[in-house]
CSV table of C-alpha atoms in Angstrom, one decimal:
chain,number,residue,atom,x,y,z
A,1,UNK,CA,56.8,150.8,155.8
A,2,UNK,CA,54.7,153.6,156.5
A,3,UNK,CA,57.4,155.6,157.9
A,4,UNK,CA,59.0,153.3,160.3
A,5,UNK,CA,62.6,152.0,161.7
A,6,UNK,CA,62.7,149.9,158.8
A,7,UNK,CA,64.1,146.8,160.6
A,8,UNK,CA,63.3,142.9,160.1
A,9,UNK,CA,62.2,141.7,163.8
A,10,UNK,CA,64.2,139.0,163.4
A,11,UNK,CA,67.2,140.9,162.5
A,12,UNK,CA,70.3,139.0,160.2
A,13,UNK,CA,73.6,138.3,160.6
A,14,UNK,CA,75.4,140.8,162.7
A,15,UNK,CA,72.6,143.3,162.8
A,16,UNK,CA,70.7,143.2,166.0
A,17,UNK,CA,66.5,142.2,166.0
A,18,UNK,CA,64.0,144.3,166.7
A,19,UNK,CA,62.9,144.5,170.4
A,20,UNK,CA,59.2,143.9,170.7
A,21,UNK,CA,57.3,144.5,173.8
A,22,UNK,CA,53.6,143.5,174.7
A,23,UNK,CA,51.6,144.6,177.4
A,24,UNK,CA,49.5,142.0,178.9
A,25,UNK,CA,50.0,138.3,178.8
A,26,UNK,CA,46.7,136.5,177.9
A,27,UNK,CA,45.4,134.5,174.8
A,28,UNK,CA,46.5,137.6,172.6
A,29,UNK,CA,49.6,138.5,174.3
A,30,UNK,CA,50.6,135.0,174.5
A,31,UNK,CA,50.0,134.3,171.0
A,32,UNK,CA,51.8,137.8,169.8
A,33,UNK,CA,55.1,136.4,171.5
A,34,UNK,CA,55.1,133.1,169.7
A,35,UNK,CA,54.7,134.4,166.6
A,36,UNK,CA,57.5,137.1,167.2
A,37,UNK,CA,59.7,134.6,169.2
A,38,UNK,CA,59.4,132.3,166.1
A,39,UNK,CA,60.7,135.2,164.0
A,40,UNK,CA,64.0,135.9,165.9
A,41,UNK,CA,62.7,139.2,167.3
A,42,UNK,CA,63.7,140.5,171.2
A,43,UNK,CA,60.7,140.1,173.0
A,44,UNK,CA,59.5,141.2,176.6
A,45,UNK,CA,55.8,140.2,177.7
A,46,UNK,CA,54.3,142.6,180.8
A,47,UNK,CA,51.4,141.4,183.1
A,48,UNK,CA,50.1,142.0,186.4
A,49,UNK,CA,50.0,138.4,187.7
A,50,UNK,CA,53.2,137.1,189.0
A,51,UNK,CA,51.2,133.5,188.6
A,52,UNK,CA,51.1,134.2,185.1
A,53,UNK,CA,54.6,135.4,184.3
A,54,UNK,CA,55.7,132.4,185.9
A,55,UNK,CA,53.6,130.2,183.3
A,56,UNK,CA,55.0,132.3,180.2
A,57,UNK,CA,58.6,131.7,182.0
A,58,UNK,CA,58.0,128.0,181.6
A,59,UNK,CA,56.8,128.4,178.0
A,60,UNK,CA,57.9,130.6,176.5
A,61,UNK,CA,61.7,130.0,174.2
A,62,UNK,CA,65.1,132.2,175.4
A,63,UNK,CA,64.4,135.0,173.8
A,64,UNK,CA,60.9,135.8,175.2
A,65,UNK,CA,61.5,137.3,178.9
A,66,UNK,CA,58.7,138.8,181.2
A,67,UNK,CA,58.5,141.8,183.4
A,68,UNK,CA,55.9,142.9,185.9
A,69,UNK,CA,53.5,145.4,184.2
A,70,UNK,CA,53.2,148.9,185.9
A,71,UNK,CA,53.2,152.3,185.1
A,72,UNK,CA,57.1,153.0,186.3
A,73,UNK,CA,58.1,149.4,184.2
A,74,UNK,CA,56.2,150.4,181.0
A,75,UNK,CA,57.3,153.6,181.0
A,76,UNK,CA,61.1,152.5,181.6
A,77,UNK,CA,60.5,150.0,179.0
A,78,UNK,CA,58.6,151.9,175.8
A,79,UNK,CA,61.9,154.2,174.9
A,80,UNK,CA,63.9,151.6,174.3
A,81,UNK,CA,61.6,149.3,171.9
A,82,UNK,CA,60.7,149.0,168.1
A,83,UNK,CA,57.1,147.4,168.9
A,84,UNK,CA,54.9,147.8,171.3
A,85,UNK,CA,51.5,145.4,171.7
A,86,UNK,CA,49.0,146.6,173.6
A,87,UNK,CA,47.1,143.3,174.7
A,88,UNK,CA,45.3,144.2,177.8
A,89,UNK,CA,41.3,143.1,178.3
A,90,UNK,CA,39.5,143.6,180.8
A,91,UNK,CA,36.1,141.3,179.4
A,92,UNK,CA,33.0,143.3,179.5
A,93,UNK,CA,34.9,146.5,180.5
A,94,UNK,CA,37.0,149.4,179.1
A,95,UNK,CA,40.6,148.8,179.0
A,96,UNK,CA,42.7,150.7,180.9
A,97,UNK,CA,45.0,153.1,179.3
A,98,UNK,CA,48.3,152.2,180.0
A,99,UNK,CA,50.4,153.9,177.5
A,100,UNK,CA,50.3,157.8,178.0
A,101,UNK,CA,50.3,160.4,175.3
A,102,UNK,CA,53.3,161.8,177.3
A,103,UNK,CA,55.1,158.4,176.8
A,104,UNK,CA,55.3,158.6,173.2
A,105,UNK,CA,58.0,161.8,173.4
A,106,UNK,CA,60.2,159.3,174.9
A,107,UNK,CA,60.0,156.6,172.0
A,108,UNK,CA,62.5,156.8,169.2
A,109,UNK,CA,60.9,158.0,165.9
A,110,UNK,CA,59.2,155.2,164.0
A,111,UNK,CA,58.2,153.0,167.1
A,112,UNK,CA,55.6,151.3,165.6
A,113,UNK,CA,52.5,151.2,168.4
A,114,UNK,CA,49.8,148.2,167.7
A,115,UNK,CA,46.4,148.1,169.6
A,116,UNK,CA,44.6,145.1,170.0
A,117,UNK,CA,41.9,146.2,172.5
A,118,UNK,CA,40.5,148.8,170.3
A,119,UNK,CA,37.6,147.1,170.3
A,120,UNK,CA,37.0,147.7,173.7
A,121,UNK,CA,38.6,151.3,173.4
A,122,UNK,CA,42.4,150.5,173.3
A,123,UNK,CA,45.0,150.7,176.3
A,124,UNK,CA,46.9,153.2,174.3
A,125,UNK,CA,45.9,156.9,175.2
A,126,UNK,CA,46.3,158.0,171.9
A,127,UNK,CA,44.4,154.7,170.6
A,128,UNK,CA,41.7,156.1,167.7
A,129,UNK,CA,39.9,153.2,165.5
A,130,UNK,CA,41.3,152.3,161.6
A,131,UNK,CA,40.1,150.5,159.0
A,132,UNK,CA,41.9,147.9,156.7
A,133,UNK,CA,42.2,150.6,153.9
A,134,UNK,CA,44.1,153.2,156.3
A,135,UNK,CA,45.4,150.8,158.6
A,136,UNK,CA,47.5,153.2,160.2
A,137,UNK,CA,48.2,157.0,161.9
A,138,UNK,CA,51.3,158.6,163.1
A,139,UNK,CA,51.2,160.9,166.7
A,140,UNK,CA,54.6,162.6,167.8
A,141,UNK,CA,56.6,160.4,164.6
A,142,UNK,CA,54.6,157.3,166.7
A,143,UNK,CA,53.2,155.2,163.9
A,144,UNK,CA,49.7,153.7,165.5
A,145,UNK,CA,48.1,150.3,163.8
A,146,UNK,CA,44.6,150.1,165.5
A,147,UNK,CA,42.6,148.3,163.3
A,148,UNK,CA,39.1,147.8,165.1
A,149,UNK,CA,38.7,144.2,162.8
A,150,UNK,CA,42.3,143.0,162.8
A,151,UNK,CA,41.0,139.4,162.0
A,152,UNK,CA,39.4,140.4,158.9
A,153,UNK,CA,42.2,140.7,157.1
A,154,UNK,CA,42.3,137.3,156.9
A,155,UNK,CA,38.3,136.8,156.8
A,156,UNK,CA,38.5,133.0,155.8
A,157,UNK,CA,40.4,132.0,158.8
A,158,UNK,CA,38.8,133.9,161.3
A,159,UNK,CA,35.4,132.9,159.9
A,160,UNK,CA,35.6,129.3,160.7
A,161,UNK,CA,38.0,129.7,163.9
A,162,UNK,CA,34.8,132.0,165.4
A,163,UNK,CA,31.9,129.6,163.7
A,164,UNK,CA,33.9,126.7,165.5
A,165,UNK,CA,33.8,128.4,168.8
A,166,UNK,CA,30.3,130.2,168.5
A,167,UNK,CA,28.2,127.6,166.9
A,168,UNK,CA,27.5,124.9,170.1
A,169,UNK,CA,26.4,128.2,171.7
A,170,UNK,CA,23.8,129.0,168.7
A,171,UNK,CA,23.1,125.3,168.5
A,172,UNK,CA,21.8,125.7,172.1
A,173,UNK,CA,19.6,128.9,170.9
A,174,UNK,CA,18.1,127.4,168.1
A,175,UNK,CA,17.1,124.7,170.1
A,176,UNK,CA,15.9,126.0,173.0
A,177,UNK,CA,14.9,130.1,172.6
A,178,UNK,CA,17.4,132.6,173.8
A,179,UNK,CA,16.3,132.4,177.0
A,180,UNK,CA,16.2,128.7,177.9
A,181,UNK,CA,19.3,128.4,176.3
A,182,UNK,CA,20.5,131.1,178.8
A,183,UNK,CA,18.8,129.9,181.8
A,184,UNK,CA,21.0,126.4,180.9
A,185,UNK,CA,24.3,127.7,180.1
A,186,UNK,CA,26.3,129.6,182.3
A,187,UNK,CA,29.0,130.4,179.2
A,188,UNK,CA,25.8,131.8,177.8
A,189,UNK,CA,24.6,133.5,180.6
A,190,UNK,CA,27.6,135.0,181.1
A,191,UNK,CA,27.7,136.7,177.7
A,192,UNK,CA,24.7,139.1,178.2
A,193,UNK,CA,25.2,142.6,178.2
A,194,UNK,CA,21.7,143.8,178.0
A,195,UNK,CA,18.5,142.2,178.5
A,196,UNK,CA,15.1,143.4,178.4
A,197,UNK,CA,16.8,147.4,178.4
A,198,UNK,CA,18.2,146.4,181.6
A,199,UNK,CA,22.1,145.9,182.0
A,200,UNK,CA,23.1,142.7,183.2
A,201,UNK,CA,27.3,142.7,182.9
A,202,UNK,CA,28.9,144.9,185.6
A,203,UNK,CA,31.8,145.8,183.2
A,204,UNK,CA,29.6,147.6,181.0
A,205,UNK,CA,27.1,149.5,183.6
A,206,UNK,CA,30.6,150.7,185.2
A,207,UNK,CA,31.9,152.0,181.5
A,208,UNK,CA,29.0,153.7,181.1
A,209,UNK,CA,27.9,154.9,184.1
A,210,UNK,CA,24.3,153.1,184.0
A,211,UNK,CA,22.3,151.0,186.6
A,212,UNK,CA,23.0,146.9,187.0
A,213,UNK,CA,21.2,144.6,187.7
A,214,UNK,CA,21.9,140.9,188.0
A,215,UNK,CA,20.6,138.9,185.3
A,216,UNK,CA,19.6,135.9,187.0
A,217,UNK,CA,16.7,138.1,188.8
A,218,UNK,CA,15.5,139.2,184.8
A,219,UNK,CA,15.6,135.2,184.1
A,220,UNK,CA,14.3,133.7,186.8
């Protein structure tokens, strides 16, 4: 268990579940729920959009419930749970870090903290990149997962679930040069970061403090 509560999230018999909350309610946070809902756990699913709360609400089985996401909510919310998700993305940017080192004094021992925007340099302060063979570090008795590959653990899946979504786009490439292909596709246009050493997505030039420029005038 690597050194945590030690309790099934969808509990048995007269023992309670485990109360699981995730922070942000995309495609990942949406998905997260599901799975835990399906397992019987206690589940509360934070985002910023009232519009989208609302859509989970509809969803989303009894024992899934939302909760506007802000700093006083999550803080409120983080003592009192077993599992916390961190699913925040802000595409193209860094994510915002919206659990606090401070906020893990308040957890019980062996919360179990699970960052899936490490890639994009977690929403958990404390957030520091793991591998598959050390999946796992522990901060003020806080065990942290933040895997920066979590879909390669299960490399056969993931493989033709990204070739199925990637390979129209690379199609489009082969066929027509990068840069028709671009000039063509918005979806594809929109996917540049960098082109020709010039920075062409706004999220990134504001991560890293570095000059944008619209990529349509690099194109065109």
């Amino acid at each position: 268990t690597y050194g945590g509560s030690g309790i099934l999230l969808g509990g048995v018999p007269g023992v309670m579940p485990a109360k699981v909350l995730i922070i942000g309610g995309g495609i990942v946070g949406t998905e997260a729920a599901k799975m835990a809902a399906g397992l019987g756990a206690d589940i509360t699913i934070m985002d910023v959009s009232l519009k989208r709360l609302r859509y989970l609400d509809d969803i989303m089985p009894a024992n899934v419930k939302t909760r506007m996401s802000n700093d006083y909510n999550i803080r409120e919310m983080a003592r009192s749970h077993d599992l916390i998700i961190g699913a925040v993305l802000i595409p193209g940017a860094k994510a915002p870090h919206l659990v606090t080192r401070d906020m893990l004094k308040t957890m019980h021992p062996g919360t179990v903290l699970v960052d899936v925007a490490v890639d994009q340099g977690g929403c958990f302060e404390t957030t520091s990149a793991t591998t598959h063979a050390e999946p796992v570090f522990i901060i003020d008795d806080v065990i942290h997962y933040c895997v920066a590959n979590m879909p390669g653990a299960v490399p056969r899946t993931s493989t033709i679930a990204l070739t199925n979504a990637t390979l129209p786009f690379a199609i489009q490439i082969a066929e027509k040069g990068w840069k028709k292909a671009c000039i063509d596709s918005v979806p594809l246009r929109k996917g540049l970061n960098v082109v020709e050493g010039k920075v062409v997505y706004k999220g990134v030039a504001e991560a890293f403090n570095l000059p944008y420029q619209e990529v349509e005038t690099i194109l065109n």
